[in-house]
Amino acid sequence: MIELRSRPWVLLSSLVALVVFVAFLIFPLDHEHSPVEYALEQPHSYKAPRQNVWAELTESEAADVNAFILKEFAHLDLKKHPKSARDNFIYIVETLKPNKTDAVSYLYDDGPSPPERWAKAAIAQNLEDGPYIIYYMVGPLPISKDSMILPLEYTFNSGRNYVPNPIQDFAAIQDFASAMAENVSDITQELLGATANRADPNDPHGLLAFPRGSRIETGGFTLWMQFYRPGMGSGARTLLPQGIYAKVDATSSDINDWSVGQFYYNGVVYEDAEEFRAALDDPDFERTPANLDGPWTDTEDFESHPAGRELPPPVSVQPYGPRYKLDRKERYVSWFGFEFYITTAQATGVSLFDIRFKGERVMYELGLQEAMAHYAGDDPMQGGLEFLDTFFGMGKNAFELVPGYDCPAYADYLDSEWHQAYQTHHTPNSICIFEYTADYLLSRHTAQYSVTVSRNTFLTVRSVSTVGNYDYTIDYIFYMDGTLEVKVRASGFIFGAFYTANNTKSEDEYGHRIHDALSSSMHDHVINFKADLDVAGPTNDMVRMAIEPMTSTYEWDQPEQPKRNTMHLVEYQVTEETGIDWPKNSGEFYLVYSSDKKNAWGERKGYRITSGTGMGSTPHLTIFNSTTLGDSARWAEHDLWVLQQKDTEPRSADPLNYFAPHDPIIDFTKMADHESLEHGAPDTSYDGDLVIYFNVGAHHVPHSGDVPNTLMHTSASSVMFVPHNFNDRDASRESVQGVRLQLQGKKSGGFAGEEADPNDDLKTRMGRRSKTLDKTKAKYFGATYDKGIKLPLEALEPNMEGYVSKEHGVTDLSYNGSAAGVWHREEAFGG
C-alpha cells in the first residue's frame, strides 16, 4: 500500500490554518465572525446526532467474531492459515447491515437504542460433493453468552445461503496453465518468439496463459486460455494479448481429469496441438505479428516538452479551512443542509445512509451494488468475456488516494478496513471529502442595470477502486439546492483483442485496429446503484410525467385560431415493479413524490431522477439474454428499476453470483416481479416504501485515443436526483456565495433588501439615486476573500517524496479474487 512517513497533506490543514491565523492577526477582517475563526472551531468537536449503525466492523470486533466462529465451529477444523484447497477457513467477516425496519425507529422516532449489531461471515467449506462458500450471521455483538451463529438465508431469494466453488484449487489452475504452455513452447517460440517461464510467470520476456472460465447451463466448466505478455512497465498486460488460444475441458471436479483440446490461431481452429504443429509446416500457413510491449504502453511521457508544460496548471485551494462538519468517529457529514453517514463494505465500497436535506428525509441508502463489464468479439477470449467486479472487491480494491491529484490537497481523508482470512487490512486515505467550486456558475442574471452571479460550490465524497485493468472513480456529489449526483469515471488499460491478419476477419465489427497487433474490443460497462428514496418520509409514489403534443381549442383563441397545436403534461402512475429506460427526446420526467407531504404551494414534495452529466445518457446492457451472464445480472437490462422496499431484498446482486451465473444466489428477476406499488388499500400490505435501482456506465468502443489509457472525461456518466417541488423555493439562495453589481444609469435603483423611505417624494428619491450614478456598486452575499494570504507550497503541490511505496494487491482479474486464491496467497507470502 502507499503510506506516508509524515503524511504532509494531513498536516496541511493545520499548517494552512496557522499561516492564515497569523496573517489575520496582522490584517484582521472587518467581519463580526471571521472565516478563520469559523474554520478553526469546526472539525474537531462536531458530533453526529446518532451512532453510525452501518459502520464496518472494527479490528477488535472482527477478531472476536473470528474467535467465536473457530470455537463454535470446531467440528469444521477451520484453518487459520490454509495450506491446500481442501482446508476449511473463514473467508471474510464484515458488518451485516441492519434491516431498515430495525433502524428507522432509532433514526427517525427517537428510539432509545440502536438496532442489534450483527456480523456476516463467508466460510470456505468443503462438503462431500466439493467445496462451497457459505454465508452465516453472527451476533448479537459484542460477542457474549447470548451470541449465536445462524445460516444467513433471509437476504437471498435463491432459497440457499451458499454457492458451489468451481475454482477448487486456484494454484492448480495456474500450474495447469503453465504445464499447457510448456507443452507447446515450440509453437509459442515459433510464432511469438517467447515461451512461458514456469519459475517466474511474470517474467517480462516470457508468456503467461490467462484463463476465461465459463459456467455452462448443462453444468460443468469450460476454460479458454489465451497467451499474454506480462507487461514490463505500467502493468499493461491487457494491452498485450497474443494470438494463441487453448481450450480446456474442465467439466470434471477433479483437475487431474482436465484435458487440453482445441487450439485457435488466426481464425482457424485446430483439434489439438499436433494438428497445430503440422499446420506450421504448411507453406501456405499464414502468420500474424507478435504483439510486443514497448514505450507505447507507458502511461506517462517524461520526455515531451510542448510549450506551456514547463509551468504548473491552476489548482484549487481552501485558505480558510473546510465549511462542512465531519465527525470522523461516526463518519457523519453536515454541509449546508445536507447530512449523512458514510460506511464501507469490501465488495461494494462506499455507501451513504440517512441522507437528509434541511432536516427532511431524502434517502435512507445510496450505494453501489455491482459493476459489470460485458465484451463481444470473434475470438475465444473476447467472445465470452464478462466481469462482475464486486467478486474481486470494489471496497477492498479502493486504494490510497493521491493528494493534489485524486482529490484537492486540502481534502479530508478517511481510512478503511476490511477483514479477510483472519486478517484486518487497513487502507489509509481511501476516501476523500472536499468542497469544490466549479468553473461554471450555479446561476446568473443580467438585467438592464444589474448583474447577479452565484458561485457553484458543491461537496464530493470520492473513492477510487482499481479492479484489474480499470480504475473507477466514484463520486457522491451534493449541490446547494438539494440535488444529489452519483458519478462514475473510468480510466486504465482497456482489455484489448489480438488483431489477426486473417482476411476473413470482419473489420470494425467489434472494434478498431489500434496498434501493430492489437484491436480494441467493444464492451458495455453497466454499474448498478441502489437509491432507497424516502422523499419527505417513507411513503412515496413514482410517476412518469410525460411532455406530450396535443391539439386543443381555447375560447380566447376564437375565431382566429380554431385549433392550436401545443403540448401539455400527462402523469402516468407507476403501479407495479418494473424496469424503465430513459425516454426518447427526454420526453418524460421520472418523479418520486411524497404520498402525503406538500410544499407551501400545495404541490407534492418530490425528487426527479434523470441521467446526469457525462458522455450522453447512461446505458443499459445491449445484449439480450446474455449466454455468459445467465441470470446473474438482470438488473443491467434497463436503465432504472422501481421496486418495493423489503428487508429480505437488501441488494440487487451478490459477489458470489460470479460463481453461479445460471443459478445465482440473488436473482434480480425474483425481486422485480411486478408486485403492486399501490398502497393504502385494505387488501395490501405494501406501505409505499419504494426503492430505485439505477445504472451508470458506457457503451465503450475503444479507439486509438484509449492507448495507453482510457481518459476519464470521455468515460464519465452519472444519474442525478433533483428536488422537484421539494422546497418552497430554490434552497441554494440562503447558502450560495456571489455578488450583485448595480450598474451606472439614471434608473439603476438600489439593492435587494434596501427599502425606500415611504415618506420620500419622487424628487428626494431621485436625488439620492443620482449620487450613486458615477460608479458601479457591488454588494456581496456570503463571505469574500478580503485580504491577501500566504499558502505553504504543500497547499498547491503536496510533496510526494514522503511516500513509502509498497506493492498493491491488485487482482489480475483471474480467480485470485476468490476464496480459492486465498490459501495460495497465504502460502506464497508466508501466511
Coordinates of N, CA and C in Angstrom, one line a residue, residues 177-252:
A177 N -2.1 -24.3 -16.4 CA -1.9 -23.3 -17.5 C -0.4 -23.3 -17.8
S178 N 0.5 -23.3 -16.8 CA 1.9 -23.3 -17.1 C 2.4 -24.6 -17.8
A179 N 1.8 -25.8 -17.4 CA 2.1 -27.0 -18.0 C 1.7 -27.0 -19.4
M180 N 0.5 -26.5 -19.7 CA 0.0 -26.4 -21.1 C 0.9 -25.6 -21.9
A181 N 1.3 -24.4 -21.3 CA 2.2 -23.5 -22.1 C 3.6 -24.2 -22.4
E182 N 4.1 -25.0 -21.4 CA 5.4 -25.6 -21.6 C 5.3 -26.7 -22.7
N183 N 4.1 -27.4 -22.8 CA 3.9 -28.4 -23.7 C 3.9 -27.9 -25.2
V184 N 3.6 -26.6 -25.3 CA 3.5 -26.0 -26.7 C 4.6 -24.9 -26.8
S185 N 5.7 -25.0 -26.0 CA 6.7 -24.0 -26.1 C 7.3 -23.9 -27.4
D186 N 7.4 -25.0 -28.2 CA 8.0 -24.9 -29.5 C 7.1 -24.1 -30.4
I187 N 5.8 -24.2 -30.2 CA 4.8 -23.4 -31.1 C 4.9 -21.9 -30.7
T188 N 4.9 -21.6 -29.4 CA 4.9 -20.2 -29.0 C 6.3 -19.6 -29.4
Q189 N 7.4 -20.3 -29.3 CA 8.6 -19.8 -29.7 C 8.6 -19.5 -31.2
E190 N 8.0 -20.4 -32.0 CA 8.0 -20.2 -33.4 C 7.1 -19.0 -33.8
L191 N 6.0 -18.8 -33.1 CA 5.0 -17.8 -33.6 C 5.1 -16.5 -32.8
L192 N 5.5 -16.6 -31.5 CA 5.5 -15.4 -30.7 C 6.9 -15.0 -30.2
G193 N 7.9 -15.9 -30.5 CA 9.3 -15.5 -30.1 C 9.5 -15.6 -28.6
A194 N 8.7 -16.3 -27.8 CA 8.8 -16.4 -26.4 C 8.2 -17.6 -25.9
T195 N 8.5 -18.0 -24.7 CA 7.9 -19.2 -24.0 C 7.5 -18.8 -22.6
A196 N 6.7 -19.6 -22.0 CA 6.3 -19.3 -20.6 C 7.4 -19.7 -19.7
N197 N 7.6 -18.9 -18.6 CA 8.6 -19.1 -17.6 C 7.9 -19.6 -16.4
R198 N 7.9 -20.9 -16.2 CA 7.2 -21.5 -15.0 C 7.7 -21.0 -13.7
A199 N 9.0 -20.8 -13.6 CA 9.6 -20.4 -12.4 C 9.2 -18.9 -12.1
D200 N 9.0 -18.1 -13.1 CA 8.6 -16.7 -12.9 C 7.5 -16.4 -13.9
P201 N 6.3 -16.7 -13.6 CA 5.2 -16.4 -14.6 C 5.1 -15.0 -15.1
N202 N 5.6 -14.1 -14.3 CA 5.6 -12.6 -14.7 C 6.8 -12.2 -15.3
D203 N 7.7 -13.1 -15.7 CA 8.9 -12.7 -16.5 C 8.5 -11.8 -17.6
P204 N 9.0 -10.6 -17.7 CA 8.6 -9.6 -18.7 C 9.0 -10.1 -20.1
H205 N 9.9 -11.0 -20.2 CA 10.3 -11.5 -21.6 C 9.6 -12.9 -21.9
G206 N 8.8 -13.3 -21.0 CA 8.1 -14.6 -21.2 C 6.7 -14.4 -21.5
L207 N 5.9 -15.5 -21.4 CA 4.5 -15.5 -21.6 C 3.7 -16.1 -20.4
L208 N 2.5 -15.7 -20.4 CA 1.6 -16.4 -19.4 C 0.3 -16.7 -20.1
A209 N -0.4 -17.6 -19.5 CA -1.7 -18.1 -20.0 C -2.8 -17.6 -19.1
F210 N -3.7 -16.8 -19.6 CA -4.8 -16.2 -18.8 C -6.1 -17.0 -19.1
P211 N -6.8 -17.5 -18.1 CA -8.0 -18.3 -18.3 C -9.2 -17.5 -18.3
R212 N -10.1 -17.8 -19.2 CA -11.5 -17.3 -19.2 C -12.4 -18.4 -18.9
G213 N -13.0 -18.4 -17.7 CA -13.9 -19.5 -17.3 C -15.3 -19.2 -17.8
S214 N -16.0 -20.3 -18.0 CA -17.4 -20.2 -18.5 C -18.2 -21.3 -17.8
R215 N -19.2 -20.9 -17.0 CA -20.1 -21.9 -16.5 C -21.2 -22.2 -17.5
I216 N -21.4 -23.4 -17.9 CA -22.4 -23.7 -18.9 C -23.7 -24.2 -18.2
E217 N -24.8 -24.0 -18.9 CA -26.1 -24.3 -18.3 C -26.3 -25.8 -18.0
T218 N -25.6 -26.6 -18.8 CA -25.8 -28.0 -18.5 C -24.9 -28.5 -17.4
G219 N -24.2 -27.6 -16.8 CA -23.3 -28.0 -15.7 C -21.8 -28.1 -16.1
G220 N -20.9 -28.0 -15.2 CA -19.5 -28.1 -15.5 C -18.9 -26.8 -15.9
F221 N -17.7 -26.8 -16.4 CA -16.9 -25.7 -16.5 C -16.0 -25.8 -17.8
T222 N -15.9 -24.8 -18.5 CA -15.1 -24.7 -19.7 C -14.1 -23.6 -19.6
L223 N -12.9 -23.8 -20.0 CA -11.9 -22.7 -19.9 C -11.3 -22.5 -21.3
W224 N -11.2 -21.3 -21.7 CA -10.3 -20.9 -22.8 C -9.1 -20.2 -22.3
M225 N -7.9 -20.6 -22.6 CA -6.7 -19.9 -22.2 C -6.1 -19.2 -23.3
Q226 N -5.8 -17.9 -23.1 CA -5.1 -17.1 -24.1 C -3.7 -16.7 -23.6
F227 N -2.8 -16.7 -24.5 CA -1.4 -16.3 -24.1 C -1.3 -14.8 -24.1
Y228 N -0.6 -14.3 -23.1 CA -0.4 -12.8 -22.9 C 1.1 -12.6 -22.6
R229 N 1.6 -11.4 -22.9 CA 2.8 -10.9 -22.3 C 2.5 -10.2 -21.0
P230 N 3.4 -10.4 -20.0 CA 3.0 -9.8 -18.7 C 3.0 -8.3 -18.7
G231 N 3.8 -7.6 -19.5 CA 3.8 -6.2 -19.4 C 5.0 -5.7 -18.5
M232 N 5.9 -4.9 -19.1 CA 7.1 -4.6 -18.3 C 7.0 -3.4 -17.5
G233 N 6.2 -2.4 -17.9 CA 6.3 -1.1 -17.2 C 5.1 -0.8 -16.3
S234 N 4.0 -0.5 -16.9 CA 2.8 0.1 -16.2 C 1.7 -1.0 -15.9
G235 N 2.0 -2.3 -16.0 CA 1.0 -3.3 -15.8 C 0.1 -3.4 -17.0
A236 N 0.6 -3.3 -18.2 CA -0.2 -3.2 -19.4 C -0.6 -4.6 -20.0
R237 N -0.7 -5.5 -19.1 CA -1.0 -6.9 -19.6 C -2.2 -7.0 -20.5
T238 N -3.2 -6.3 -20.2 CA -4.4 -6.4 -21.1 C -4.3 -5.8 -22.4
L239 N -3.2 -5.0 -22.6 CA -2.9 -4.5 -24.0 C -2.0 -5.4 -24.8
L240 N -1.6 -6.6 -24.2 CA -0.6 -7.4 -24.8 C -1.1 -8.8 -25.0
P241 N -2.4 -9.0 -25.5 CA -2.8 -10.4 -25.8 C -2.0 -10.9 -27.0
Q242 N -1.8 -12.2 -27.0 CA -1.2 -12.9 -28.2 C -2.2 -13.8 -28.9
G243 N -1.9 -14.2 -30.1 CA -2.9 -14.8 -30.9 C -3.1 -16.3 -30.8
I244 N -2.7 -16.9 -29.7 CA -2.8 -18.3 -29.5 C -3.8 -18.6 -28.3
Y245 N -4.8 -19.5 -28.6 CA -5.8 -19.8 -27.6 C -5.8 -21.3 -27.4
A246 N -6.0 -21.8 -26.2 CA -6.2 -23.2 -26.0 C -7.5 -23.5 -25.2
K247 N -8.2 -24.5 -25.6 CA -9.5 -24.9 -24.9 C -9.2 -26.0 -23.9
V248 N -9.8 -25.8 -22.7 CA -9.6 -26.8 -21.7 C -10.9 -27.4 -21.3
D249 N -11.1 -28.7 -21.3 CA -12.3 -29.4 -20.8 C -12.1 -29.5 -19.3
A250 N -12.8 -28.7 -18.5 CA -12.7 -28.6 -17.1 C -14.1 -29.0 -16.5
T251 N -14.8 -29.9 -17.1 CA -16.1 -30.3 -16.6 C -16.0 -31.2 -15.4
S252 N -14.9 -31.9 -15.2 CA -14.7 -32.7 -14.0 C -14.4 -31.9 -12.8

